[in-house]
PDB file of C-alpha atoms in Angstrom:
ATOM      1  CA  UNK A 723     185.150  92.047  66.893  1.00 40.00           C
ATOM      2  CA  UNK A 724     186.464  90.394  63.981  1.00 44.00           C
ATOM      3  CA  UNK A 725     190.545  90.984  64.336  1.00 50.00           C
ATOM      4  CA  UNK A 726     193.223  91.515  60.922  1.00 56.00           C
ATOM      5  CA  UNK A 727     196.019  90.205  59.915  1.00 59.00           C
ATOM      6  CA  UNK A 728     198.989  92.309  59.003  1.00 63.00           C
ATOM      7  CA  UNK A 729     199.222  91.063  55.556  1.00 57.00           C
ATOM      8  CA  UNK A 730     202.782  89.869  56.680  1.00 83.00           C
ATOM      9  CA  UNK A 731     201.594  87.484  58.659  1.00 90.00           C
ATOM     10  CA  UNK A 732     198.814  85.970  56.415  1.00 92.00           C
ATOM     11  CA  UNK A 733     201.857  85.151  53.989  1.00 93.00           C
ATOM     12  CA  UNK A 734     203.792  83.636  56.867  1.00 91.00           C
ATOM     13  CA  UNK A 735     200.945  81.623  57.512  1.00 93.00           C
ATOM     14  CA  UNK A 736     200.318  80.382  54.056  1.00 94.00           C
ATOM     15  CA  UNK A 737     203.781  79.552  53.387  1.00 93.00           C
ATOM     16  CA  UNK A 738     203.941  77.684  56.304  1.00 92.00           C
ATOM     17  CA  UNK A 739     200.855  75.839  55.614  1.00 94.00           C
ATOM     18  CA  UNK A 740     202.243  74.994  52.005  1.00 94.00           C
ATOM     19  CA  UNK A 741     205.652  73.748  53.970  1.00 91.00           C
ATOM     20  CA  UNK A 742     203.848  71.710  55.364  1.00 90.00           C
ATOM     21  CA  UNK A 743     201.426  69.956  52.194  1.00 82.00           C
ATOM     22  CA  UNK A 744     205.077  69.734  50.340  1.00 69.00           C
ATOM     23  CA  UNK A 745     204.883  68.193  47.963  1.00 79.00           C
ATOM     24  CA  UNK A 746     201.197  68.623  46.823  1.00 87.00           C
ATOM     25  CA  UNK A 747     200.808  71.604  45.615  1.00 94.00           C
ATOM     26  CA  UNK A 748     197.447  73.892  47.068  1.00 96.00           C
ATOM     27  CA  UNK A 749     194.611  75.336  45.521  1.00 96.00           C
ATOM     28  CA  UNK A 750     193.367  78.693  46.675  1.00 96.00           C
ATOM     29  CA  UNK A 751     190.437  76.615  48.059  1.00 95.00           C
ATOM     30  CA  UNK A 752     192.173  74.501  49.658  1.00 95.00           C
ATOM     31  CA  UNK A 753     194.581  76.821  51.256  1.00 96.00           C
ATOM     32  CA  UNK A 754     191.381  78.458  52.265  1.00 96.00           C
ATOM     33  CA  UNK A 755     189.596  75.392  53.921  1.00 94.00           C
ATOM     34  CA  UNK A 756     192.449  74.315  55.792  1.00 94.00           C
ATOM     35  CA  UNK A 757     192.757  78.208  57.227  1.00 93.00           C
ATOM     36  CA  UNK A 758     189.588  77.549  58.548  1.00 91.00           C
ATOM     37  CA  UNK A 759     187.435  79.206  56.011  1.00 81.00           C
ATOM     38  CA  UNK A 760     187.399  82.475  57.645  1.00 88.00           C
ATOM     39  CA  UNK A 761     188.753  84.779  55.110  1.00 93.00           C
ATOM     40  CA  UNK A 762     187.373  85.472  51.778  1.00 95.00           C
ATOM     41  CA  UNK A 763     188.480  83.315  48.581  1.00 95.00           C
ATOM     42  CA  UNK A 764     189.458  86.578  47.167  1.00 95.00           C
ATOM     43  CA  UNK A 765     191.909  87.143  50.083  1.00 94.00           C
ATOM     44  CA  UNK A 766     193.235  84.214  49.679  1.00 96.00           C
ATOM     45  CA  UNK A 767     193.708  84.055  45.933  1.00 96.00           C
ATOM     46  CA  UNK A 768     195.438  87.882  46.218  1.00 96.00           C
ATOM     47  CA  UNK A 769     197.915  86.669  48.987  1.00 96.00           C
ATOM     48  CA  UNK A 770     199.079  83.625  46.820  1.00 97.00           C
ATOM     49  CA  UNK A 771     199.414  85.585  43.615  1.00 97.00           C
ATOM     50  CA  UNK A 772     201.319  88.703  45.344  1.00 95.00           C
ATOM     51  CA  UNK A 773     203.936  85.435  46.992  1.00 95.00           C
ATOM     52  CA  UNK A 774     203.679  84.009  43.790  1.00 96.00           C
ATOM     53  CA  UNK A 775     205.011  86.940  41.879  1.00 96.00           C
ATOM     54  CA  UNK A 776     207.905  87.793  44.795  1.00 91.00           C
ATOM     55  CA  UNK A 777     209.122  84.216  43.831  1.00 90.00           C
ATOM     56  CA  UNK A 778     208.075  82.592  46.929  1.00 92.00           C
ATOM     57  CA  UNK A 779     205.879  79.914  44.887  1.00 95.00           C
ATOM     58  CA  UNK A 780     205.486  78.662  42.096  1.00 95.00           C
ATOM     59  CA  UNK A 781     201.985  77.352  40.385  1.00 96.00           C
ATOM     60  CA  UNK A 782     200.424  74.979  38.093  1.00 97.00           C
ATOM     61  CA  UNK A 783     197.247  74.872  36.374  1.00 96.00           C
ATOM     62  CA  UNK A 784     195.026  72.467  38.100  1.00 93.00           C
ATOM     63  CA  UNK A 785     191.728  73.239  36.310  1.00 91.00           C
ATOM     64  CA  UNK A 786     190.141  76.365  36.100  1.00 91.00           C
ATOM     65  CA  UNK A 787     192.442  77.764  39.100  1.00 92.00           C
ATOM     66  CA  UNK A 788     195.914  77.204  39.862  1.00 97.00           C
ATOM     67  CA  UNK A 789     197.851  75.103  42.454  1.00 97.00           C
ATOM     68  CA  UNK A 790     200.788  76.811  44.462  1.00 97.00           C
ATOM     69  CA  UNK A 791     204.020  75.350  46.049  1.00 95.00           C
ATOM     70  CA  UNK A 792     206.930  76.771  47.822  1.00 94.00           C
ATOM     71  CA  UNK A 793     209.960  77.630  45.873  1.00 92.00           C
ATOM     72  CA  UNK A 794     211.902  76.199  48.285  1.00 89.00           C
ATOM     73  CA  UNK A 795     211.824  75.337  52.667  1.00 87.00           C
ATOM     74  CA  UNK A 796     212.271  77.412  55.312  1.00 86.00           C
ATOM     75  CA  UNK A 797     216.243  77.297  55.214  1.00 89.00           C
ATOM     76  CA  UNK A 798     216.187  78.130  51.534  1.00 89.00           C
ATOM     77  CA  UNK A 799     214.028  81.120  51.658  1.00 87.00           C
ATOM     78  CA  UNK A 800     216.238  82.509  55.083  1.00 88.00           C
ATOM     79  CA  UNK A 801     219.193  82.009  53.218  1.00 90.00           C
ATOM     80  CA  UNK A 802     217.422  83.664  49.338  1.00 88.00           C
ATOM     81  CA  UNK A 803     216.412  86.670  51.687  1.00 86.00           C
ATOM     82  CA  UNK A 804     220.412  86.880  53.067  1.00 91.00           C
ATOM     83  CA  UNK A 805     221.639  87.253  49.355  1.00 91.00           C
ATOM     84  CA  UNK A 806     218.983  89.381  48.696  1.00 90.00           C
ATOM     85  CA  UNK A 807     220.240  91.633  51.315  1.00 91.00           C
ATOM     86  CA  UNK A 808     223.747  90.836  50.566  1.00 94.00           C
ATOM     87  CA  UNK A 809     223.012  92.215  46.896  1.00 95.00           C
ATOM     88  CA  UNK A 810     222.101  95.574  47.960  1.00 95.00           C
ATOM     89  CA  UNK A 811     225.067  96.568  49.290  1.00 96.00           C
ATOM     90  CA  UNK A 812     227.924  97.586  46.361  1.00 96.00           C
ATOM     91  CA  UNK A 813     230.386  96.979  48.903  1.00 96.00           C
ATOM     92  CA  UNK A 814     230.387  92.535  49.570  1.00 94.00           C
ATOM     93  CA  UNK A 815     233.766  92.158  50.730  1.00 95.00           C
ATOM     94  CA  UNK A 816     233.480  94.959  53.325  1.00 95.00           C
ATOM     95  CA  UNK A 817     229.313  92.861  53.940  1.00 94.00           C
ATOM     96  CA  UNK A 818     230.573  89.411  54.214  1.00 93.00           C
ATOM     97  CA  UNK A 819     233.800  90.586  56.694  1.00 94.00           C
ATOM     98  CA  UNK A 820     231.399  91.980  58.852  1.00 95.00           C
ATOM     99  CA  UNK A 821     229.382  89.357  58.743  1.00 93.00           C
ATOM    100  CA  UNK A 822     231.772  86.570  59.186  1.00 93.00           C
ATOM    101  CA  UNK A 823     233.529  89.192  62.393  1.00 94.00           C
ATOM    102  CA  UNK A 824     230.403  88.799  63.631  1.00 95.00           C
ATOM    103  CA  UNK A 825     229.393  84.935  63.747  1.00 95.00           C
ATOM    104  CA  UNK A 826     229.857  83.239  67.120  1.00 96.00           C
ATOM    105  CA  UNK A 827     233.114  81.386  67.362  1.00 95.00           C
ATOM    106  CA  UNK A 828     230.152  77.641  66.650  1.00 96.00           C
ATOM    107  CA  UNK A 829     228.523  79.189  63.398  1.00 95.00           C
ATOM    108  CA  UNK A 830     231.928  80.672  62.222  1.00 93.00           C
ATOM    109  CA  UNK A 831     233.045  76.854  63.133  1.00 93.00           C
ATOM    110  CA  UNK A 832     229.860  75.474  61.036  1.00 92.00           C
ATOM    111  CA  UNK A 833     231.190  77.577  58.233  1.00 91.00           C
ATOM    112  CA  UNK A 834     234.696  76.524  58.075  1.00 91.00           C
ATOM    113  CA  UNK A 835     233.504  73.502  57.677  1.00 91.00           C
ATOM    114  CA  UNK A 836     231.180  73.466  54.969  1.00 89.00           C
ATOM    115  CA  UNK A 837     233.817  75.311  53.305  1.00 89.00           C
ATOM    116  CA  UNK A 838     235.937  73.103  53.882  1.00 90.00           C
ATOM    117  CA  UNK A 839     234.164  69.846  52.515  1.00 88.00           C
ATOM    118  CA  UNK A 840     234.043  71.300  49.595  1.00 77.00           C
ATOM    119  CA  UNK A 841     230.297  71.942  48.076  1.00 71.00           C
ATOM    120  CA  UNK A 842     229.466  70.992  45.133  1.00 68.00           C
ATOM    121  CA  UNK A 843     230.288  73.336  42.165  1.00 64.00           C
ATOM    122  CA  UNK A 844     227.671  76.239  41.442  1.00 65.00           C
ATOM    123  CA  UNK A 845     225.468  75.647  38.564  1.00 61.00           C
ATOM    124  CA  UNK A 846     225.757  79.457  37.922  1.00 56.00           C
TER     125      UNK A 846
END
């Protein structure tokens, strides 16, 4: 019996594969090969295209295909998700206050240290 992967699980697997291949961008054929070749080529292309459309991957033309690479590392993607959740709530102050209030003492110390260290100015 051929078990089907959930799309989210396949995206996570592809993302991990691309992050481990960094800085080399991979074509769908290379991704398919490194995943073990059990998927259809069109499935890999579809997943990569969707991930690109979501802003998770960048791509460059390589011959007749695109080569894909992650836009950031694992930590950057987590921070991005946190930012998206924050952006979804109109009361930023309440969300941030609750978030900081729910931090462990260790995490609060890390955050205080980061804020006190004089982070580089943002380029917004």
